[in-house]
CSV table of C-alpha atoms in Angstrom, one decimal:
chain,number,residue,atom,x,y,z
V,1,UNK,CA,37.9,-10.4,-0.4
V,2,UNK,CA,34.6,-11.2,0.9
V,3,UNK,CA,32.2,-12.4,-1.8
V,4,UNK,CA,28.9,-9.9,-1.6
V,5,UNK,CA,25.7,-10.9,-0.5
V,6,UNK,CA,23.0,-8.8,-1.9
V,7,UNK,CA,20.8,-6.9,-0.6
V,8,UNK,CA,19.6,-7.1,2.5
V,9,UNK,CA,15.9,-6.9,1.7
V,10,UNK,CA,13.7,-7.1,-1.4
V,11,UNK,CA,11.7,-4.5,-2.9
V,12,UNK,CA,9.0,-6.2,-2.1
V,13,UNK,CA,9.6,-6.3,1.5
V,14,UNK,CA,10.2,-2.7,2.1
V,15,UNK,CA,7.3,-2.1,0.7
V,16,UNK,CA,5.0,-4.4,2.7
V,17,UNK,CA,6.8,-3.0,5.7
V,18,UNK,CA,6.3,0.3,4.8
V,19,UNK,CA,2.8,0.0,4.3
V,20,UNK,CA,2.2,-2.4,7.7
V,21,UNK,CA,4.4,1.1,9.4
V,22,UNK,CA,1.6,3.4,7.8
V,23,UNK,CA,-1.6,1.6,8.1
V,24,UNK,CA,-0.5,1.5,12.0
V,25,UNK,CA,0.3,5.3,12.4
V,26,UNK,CA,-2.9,6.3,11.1
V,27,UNK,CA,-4.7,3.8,12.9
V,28,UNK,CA,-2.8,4.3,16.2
V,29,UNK,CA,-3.1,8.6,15.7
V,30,UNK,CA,-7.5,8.1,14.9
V,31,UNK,CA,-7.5,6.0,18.2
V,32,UNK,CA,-5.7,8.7,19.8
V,33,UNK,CA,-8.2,11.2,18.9
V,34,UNK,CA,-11.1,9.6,19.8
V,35,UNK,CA,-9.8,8.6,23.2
V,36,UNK,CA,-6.9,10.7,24.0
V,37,UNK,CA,-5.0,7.4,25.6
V,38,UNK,CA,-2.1,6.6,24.5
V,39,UNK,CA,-1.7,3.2,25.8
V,40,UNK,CA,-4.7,2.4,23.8
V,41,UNK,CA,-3.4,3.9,20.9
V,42,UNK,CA,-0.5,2.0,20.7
V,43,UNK,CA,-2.2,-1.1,20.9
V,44,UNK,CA,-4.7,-0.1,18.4
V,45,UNK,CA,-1.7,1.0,16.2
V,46,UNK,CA,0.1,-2.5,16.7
V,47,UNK,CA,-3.3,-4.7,16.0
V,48,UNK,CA,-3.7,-2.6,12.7
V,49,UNK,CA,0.2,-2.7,12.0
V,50,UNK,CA,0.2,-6.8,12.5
V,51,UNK,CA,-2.9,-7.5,10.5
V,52,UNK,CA,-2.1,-5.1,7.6
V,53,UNK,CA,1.9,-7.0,7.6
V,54,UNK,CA,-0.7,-10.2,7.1
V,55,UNK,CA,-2.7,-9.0,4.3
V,56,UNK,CA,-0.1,-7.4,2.7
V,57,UNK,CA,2.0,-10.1,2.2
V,58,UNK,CA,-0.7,-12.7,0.8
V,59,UNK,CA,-1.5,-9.6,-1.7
V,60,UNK,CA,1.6,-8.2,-3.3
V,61,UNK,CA,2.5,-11.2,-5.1
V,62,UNK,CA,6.5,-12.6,-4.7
């Protein structure tokens, strides 16, 4: 038998990710209103997403 391993992220991980995943949507779908691009909306989307993944993670304490 294989010894188990846990799992395979924390609570606290999901969360962050979830909320990185969100914070992107919403800021990629405004950008796509204003503009109607959807190149530029995923970028926007991304930027937000990557910067929110940041701030997340030096706020919700370990």
């Amino acid at each position: 038998m294989t010894p188990s391993l846990g799992p395979l992220m924390t609570v606290r991980t999901a969360v962050i990710l979830l909320l990185a995943l969100v914070t992107g949507l919403l800021a990629g779908g405004m950008s796509y209103l204003v503009d109607h691009s959807a190149p530029s909306a995923v970028l926007v989307g991304s930027g937000a997403a990557g910067s929110a993944l940041l701030l997340f993670h030096s706020v919700i304490e370990p």
